Amino acid sequence: MVKSVLGIIGGSGFYNLPGIQNPHWEKVSSPWGEPSDDILFAEVDGLPFRFLPRHGRGHRISPTHINFRANVDALKRAGVTDLVSISACGSLKDQFAPGHFVLVDQFIDRTFAREKSFFGEGCVAHVSLAHPVSPLLVDAVEQACKAEDIDHTKGGTYLVMEGPQFSTRAESFLYRSWGCDVIGMTNMPEAKLAREAEICYATVAMVTDYDCWHEEVAHVDVAAVLAVMKGNTEKAQRLVHKLAEIFPREHPPCPIGSNTALDVAIITAPEARDPKLMAKLDAVAGRVLAKA
Ligand SMILES: CSC[C@H]1O[C@H](OP(=O)(O)O)[C@H](O)[C@@H]1O
Ligand SMILES: Nc1ncnc2[nH]cnc12
């Protein structure tokens, strides 16, 4: 049995986790460049725990400039088996009011200025993203929400926009017409890269605003986001503590194969693979490369 290592990526407003046992920040180097920050290593009742602030402490990095590959690779090197993203988002549905948490299960990726794969020239891979989040991990997050009495909905589609500007009203209405539930700027390519790295992934999308489609609510700005974010972060920190407390110490196999995604993904013949790229893939694809 594989031992679980729980990783959290903290989004806007969530840059640290007070009250955790044996915390220390460690620099984890990655061949994919600079991660957003050092990683906070800690333990919760024997469960290894890792935390990375997505925008860096002090919120220095905008969505487009986050090095998602370095972040996911560094978390993989830090041993993470399960990764929960905690994200601020806009709501595209009346029933998801500010303060509500949506445990997203689908994404539409509209980003266009980001590196989206560890693979490419010298080794081509196509992982499945039909089910981008890992059901057992979402179940555990939901259990923690219930235990902490956090108002939440399981399931929902997160539209990922490039940003950093918020949407136009026409865009907001378009995404509503597509049936999307929430909107943000960060969960792609993060979810794609987690799948390539065989890390189980889930997202807690914490609603801060109604974007700009609502007839009775002013369009989103940073002040509106900040006004709700503090309360959301306090709830998210409680949620993370509870999740770590209840999380299975032995990692169950993922029913959708998140942790074996590369078994059927790499198409490049072994003799045609670029040794330089293969060296960079040592952490992400180590499990399958060791077998080859
Ligand atoms: C400060 S509001 C916009 C900002 O917040 C969200 O980031 P994160 O997912 O890291 O919480 C959103 O995607 C934008 O990057
Ligand atoms: N309305 C919105 N659009 C994109 N990202 C967001 N993050 C928080 N609110 C958002």
XYZ file of C-alpha atoms and ligand atoms in Angstrom:
317
model
C 0.000 0.000 0.000
C 1.180 3.515 -0.832
C 1.287 6.007 2.044
C -0.802 9.146 1.497
C 0.809 12.574 1.374
C -1.765 15.359 1.323
C -0.930 18.519 -0.610
C -2.836 21.783 -0.609
C -2.431 24.614 -3.094
C -3.686 27.793 -1.466
C -5.161 30.403 -3.784
C -6.034 34.067 -3.314
C -6.158 34.933 0.380
C -4.716 31.580 1.483
C -0.951 31.930 1.874
C -0.205 29.964 5.053
C -1.811 27.428 7.362
C -1.691 28.287 11.070
C -2.081 25.568 13.709
C -0.295 22.775 11.875
C 2.229 20.408 13.572
C 6.001 20.709 12.950
C 5.797 23.263 10.135
C 8.842 24.333 8.154
C 9.225 25.981 4.751
C 11.581 24.199 2.368
C 12.820 25.172 -1.057
C 12.124 22.378 -3.534
C 14.006 22.773 -6.813
C 12.422 21.715 -10.069
C 13.882 21.241 -13.560
C 10.748 23.062 -14.777
C 11.790 26.394 -13.248
C 10.827 28.291 -10.104
C 7.773 27.176 -8.123
C 5.574 29.978 -6.750
C 7.226 29.719 -3.326
C 8.897 27.328 -0.901
C 6.707 24.452 0.247
C 5.420 24.240 3.807
C 6.163 20.743 5.127
C 4.226 19.584 8.169
C 2.451 16.602 9.699
C -1.066 16.003 10.989
C -1.339 13.019 13.354
C 1.223 11.105 11.314
C -0.093 12.204 7.908
C 2.601 13.985 5.862
C 1.230 17.332 4.735
C 2.493 19.885 2.154
C 1.230 23.382 1.383
C 2.107 25.718 -1.496
C 0.682 29.230 -1.947
C -0.144 29.431 -5.655
C 0.514 33.158 -6.038
C 3.452 33.131 -3.578
C 3.335 34.639 -0.087
C 2.218 38.261 -0.474
C 0.392 37.375 -3.733
C 3.243 38.293 -6.114
C 2.365 36.162 -9.154
C -0.556 36.717 -11.526
C -2.442 33.713 -12.967
C -0.710 33.830 -16.381
C 2.742 33.944 -14.788
C 2.320 31.095 -12.326
C 4.775 28.344 -13.234
C 2.197 25.567 -12.965
C 4.634 22.913 -14.172
C 7.217 23.803 -11.527
C 4.516 23.871 -8.831
C 3.115 20.438 -9.658
C 6.569 18.943 -10.215
C 7.848 20.328 -6.879
C 4.803 18.930 -5.062
C 5.394 15.552 -6.724
C 9.035 15.693 -5.573
C 7.740 16.508 -2.076
C 5.858 13.195 -2.224
C 2.302 14.483 -2.711
C -0.192 11.784 -3.701
C -3.361 13.891 -3.351
C -3.666 17.558 -4.157
C -6.506 19.875 -3.198
C -6.721 23.287 -4.794
C -8.380 25.999 -2.744
C -9.552 28.763 -5.072
C -11.483 32.002 -5.053
C -14.021 32.129 -7.876
C -16.919 34.061 -9.331
C -20.392 32.533 -9.386
C -22.274 32.040 -12.654
C -25.460 30.796 -10.975
C -27.884 32.605 -8.673
C -27.891 29.743 -6.141
C -24.119 29.922 -5.585
C -23.946 33.033 -3.421
C -20.706 34.516 -2.073
C -19.454 32.293 0.759
C -20.675 29.074 -0.895
C -18.112 26.342 -1.690
C -18.416 24.331 -4.916
C -16.583 20.988 -5.126
C -15.991 21.204 -8.831
C -15.993 18.080 -11.007
C -15.519 19.519 -14.514
C -13.540 22.318 -16.168
C -13.657 24.258 -19.402
C -10.181 25.532 -20.198
C -10.188 28.896 -21.999
C -6.601 29.800 -21.072
C -4.200 30.390 -23.944
C -0.910 31.777 -22.620
C 0.380 28.960 -20.428
C 2.560 25.859 -20.692
C 0.074 23.022 -20.312
C 2.039 19.794 -20.449
C 5.187 18.166 -19.096
C 5.366 16.262 -22.364
C 5.992 17.503 -25.900
C 8.982 17.417 -28.203
C 10.924 14.250 -27.490
C 8.206 12.412 -25.599
C 4.519 12.684 -26.425
C 1.792 11.655 -23.990
C -1.989 11.977 -23.986
C -3.623 11.416 -20.606
C -7.379 11.148 -20.180
C -9.151 14.129 -18.630
C -12.698 12.845 -19.041
C -12.924 12.918 -15.257
C -10.478 15.633 -14.181
C -11.030 15.278 -10.432
C -10.494 12.189 -8.326
C -13.738 10.949 -6.761
C -12.347 9.564 -3.490
C -10.528 12.811 -2.837
C -13.697 14.817 -3.506
C -15.589 12.492 -1.172
C -13.053 13.180 1.576
C -13.319 16.941 0.979
C -17.090 16.704 1.150
C -16.907 14.735 4.396
C -14.717 17.493 5.847
C -17.171 20.180 4.645
C -20.015 18.345 6.354
C -18.062 17.893 9.578
C -17.257 21.626 9.612
C -20.812 22.622 8.654
C -19.633 24.451 5.535
C -22.307 25.328 3.000
C -21.248 23.488 -0.178
C -22.380 21.803 -3.388
C -20.765 18.663 -4.781
C -20.300 18.893 -8.547
C -20.034 21.862 -10.850
C -18.198 23.172 -13.891
C -15.394 25.718 -13.451
C -14.652 27.946 -16.453
C -10.952 28.827 -16.482
C -10.230 32.176 -18.151
C -6.821 33.665 -18.886
C -7.253 36.954 -17.009
C -5.881 38.919 -15.313
C -8.782 41.238 -16.231
C -12.223 40.043 -15.173
C -14.715 39.045 -17.926
C -16.877 41.277 -20.080
C -20.623 40.935 -19.568
C -20.908 39.236 -22.967
C -18.363 36.628 -21.876
C -20.088 36.138 -18.536
C -23.424 35.508 -20.291
C -21.725 33.185 -22.774
C -20.278 31.044 -19.968
C -23.685 30.975 -18.273
C -25.252 29.800 -21.539
C -22.692 26.967 -21.580
C -24.001 25.813 -18.196
C -20.838 26.720 -16.270
C -21.207 27.174 -12.512
C -18.132 29.132 -11.430
C -15.321 31.088 -13.028
C -11.678 31.554 -12.082
C -8.230 31.973 -13.587
C -6.049 29.249 -12.107
C -7.278 25.681 -12.117
C -6.026 24.997 -15.613
C -3.482 23.841 -16.514
C -3.014 22.853 -12.867
C -5.556 19.986 -13.051
C -4.102 18.748 -16.361
C -0.567 18.727 -14.982
C -1.621 16.963 -11.784
C -3.122 14.202 -13.939
C 0.093 13.934 -15.988
C 2.011 13.717 -12.712
C -0.357 10.959 -11.505
C -1.478 13.029 -8.526
C -5.136 12.796 -7.466
C -6.640 16.293 -7.761
C -9.721 18.083 -6.442
C -10.802 21.698 -6.170
C -12.681 23.694 -3.607
C -14.051 26.714 -5.467
C -14.989 29.345 -2.893
C -17.425 31.881 -4.283
C -16.466 35.503 -3.673
C -18.758 37.325 -6.164
C -21.334 37.126 -8.961
C -18.890 38.086 -11.717
C -20.720 40.661 -13.883
C -23.919 39.043 -15.151
C -26.225 39.648 -12.155
C -28.849 42.371 -12.628
C -29.083 43.188 -8.900
C -25.454 42.923 -7.826
C -22.613 45.245 -8.873
C -19.995 43.742 -11.175
C -16.953 42.154 -9.536
C -13.871 44.100 -8.502
C -10.978 43.272 -6.169
C -12.593 45.121 -3.261
C -15.694 42.918 -3.547
C -13.526 39.804 -3.661
C -11.491 40.875 -0.616
C -14.643 41.616 1.380
C -15.738 37.971 1.147
C -12.328 36.328 0.970
C -11.403 36.663 4.646
C -14.430 34.639 5.799
C -13.880 32.093 3.029
C -10.230 31.638 4.021
C -11.130 31.069 7.664
C -13.596 28.345 6.578
C -11.087 26.855 4.139
C -8.457 26.595 6.880
C -10.921 24.728 9.103
C -11.771 22.502 6.144
C -8.111 21.679 5.482
C -7.449 20.814 9.150
C -10.469 18.495 9.196
C -9.523 16.931 5.847
C -6.027 16.137 7.131
C -7.512 14.652 10.297
C -9.857 12.257 8.448
C -7.699 11.521 5.408
C -6.837 7.801 4.852
C -3.204 7.231 5.816
C -2.943 4.342 3.328
C -3.719 5.518 -0.196
C -6.609 3.603 -1.780
C -6.317 2.979 -5.545
C -8.087 5.757 -7.461
C -11.264 4.346 -9.125
C -10.630 6.449 -12.247
C -6.900 5.662 -12.373
C -5.574 9.166 -11.591
C -2.513 7.636 -9.959
C -1.779 5.342 -12.911
C -2.655 7.809 -15.700
C 0.639 7.351 -17.548
C 0.222 3.585 -17.958
C -1.669 4.150 -21.200
C -0.591 7.678 -22.170
C 2.963 7.746 -23.548
C 3.020 7.106 -27.301
C 6.653 7.856 -28.216
C 8.741 4.722 -28.761
C 11.443 4.296 -26.074
C 14.263 4.595 -28.646
C 12.792 7.856 -30.028
C 12.582 9.649 -26.665
C 14.770 12.674 -26.003
C 17.110 11.882 -23.084
C 17.077 15.550 -21.938
C 13.296 15.593 -21.606
C 13.333 12.163 -20.005
C 15.696 13.484 -17.320
C 13.283 16.343 -16.542
C 10.432 13.840 -16.271
C 12.185 11.893 -13.484
C 9.654 12.892 -10.821
C 6.464 13.246 -12.869
C 6.878 10.024 -14.849
C 9.320 8.194 -12.586
C 6.911 5.355 -11.874
C 6.441 4.375 -15.530
C 9.959 5.242 -16.670
C 11.422 2.971 -14.009
C 9.449 0.082 -15.559
C 10.548 0.845 -19.160
C -8.227 38.121 -6.424
S -9.556 37.549 -7.397
C -8.860 36.802 -8.810
C -7.914 35.671 -8.549
O -8.438 34.795 -7.523
C -8.500 33.477 -8.041
O -7.239 32.830 -7.804
P -7.062 31.475 -6.985
O -7.712 30.376 -7.776
O -5.597 31.263 -6.882
O -7.736 31.667 -5.650
C -8.757 33.724 -9.502
O -8.575 32.566 -10.280
C -7.831 34.849 -9.813
O -6.501 34.418 -9.999
N -15.472 36.803 -11.175
C -14.278 36.210 -11.217
N -13.703 35.924 -12.417
C -12.501 35.303 -12.452
N -11.792 34.967 -11.373
C -12.315 35.250 -10.178
N -11.850 35.034 -8.942
C -12.755 35.514 -8.069
N -13.816 36.045 -8.722
C -13.571 35.884 -10.034
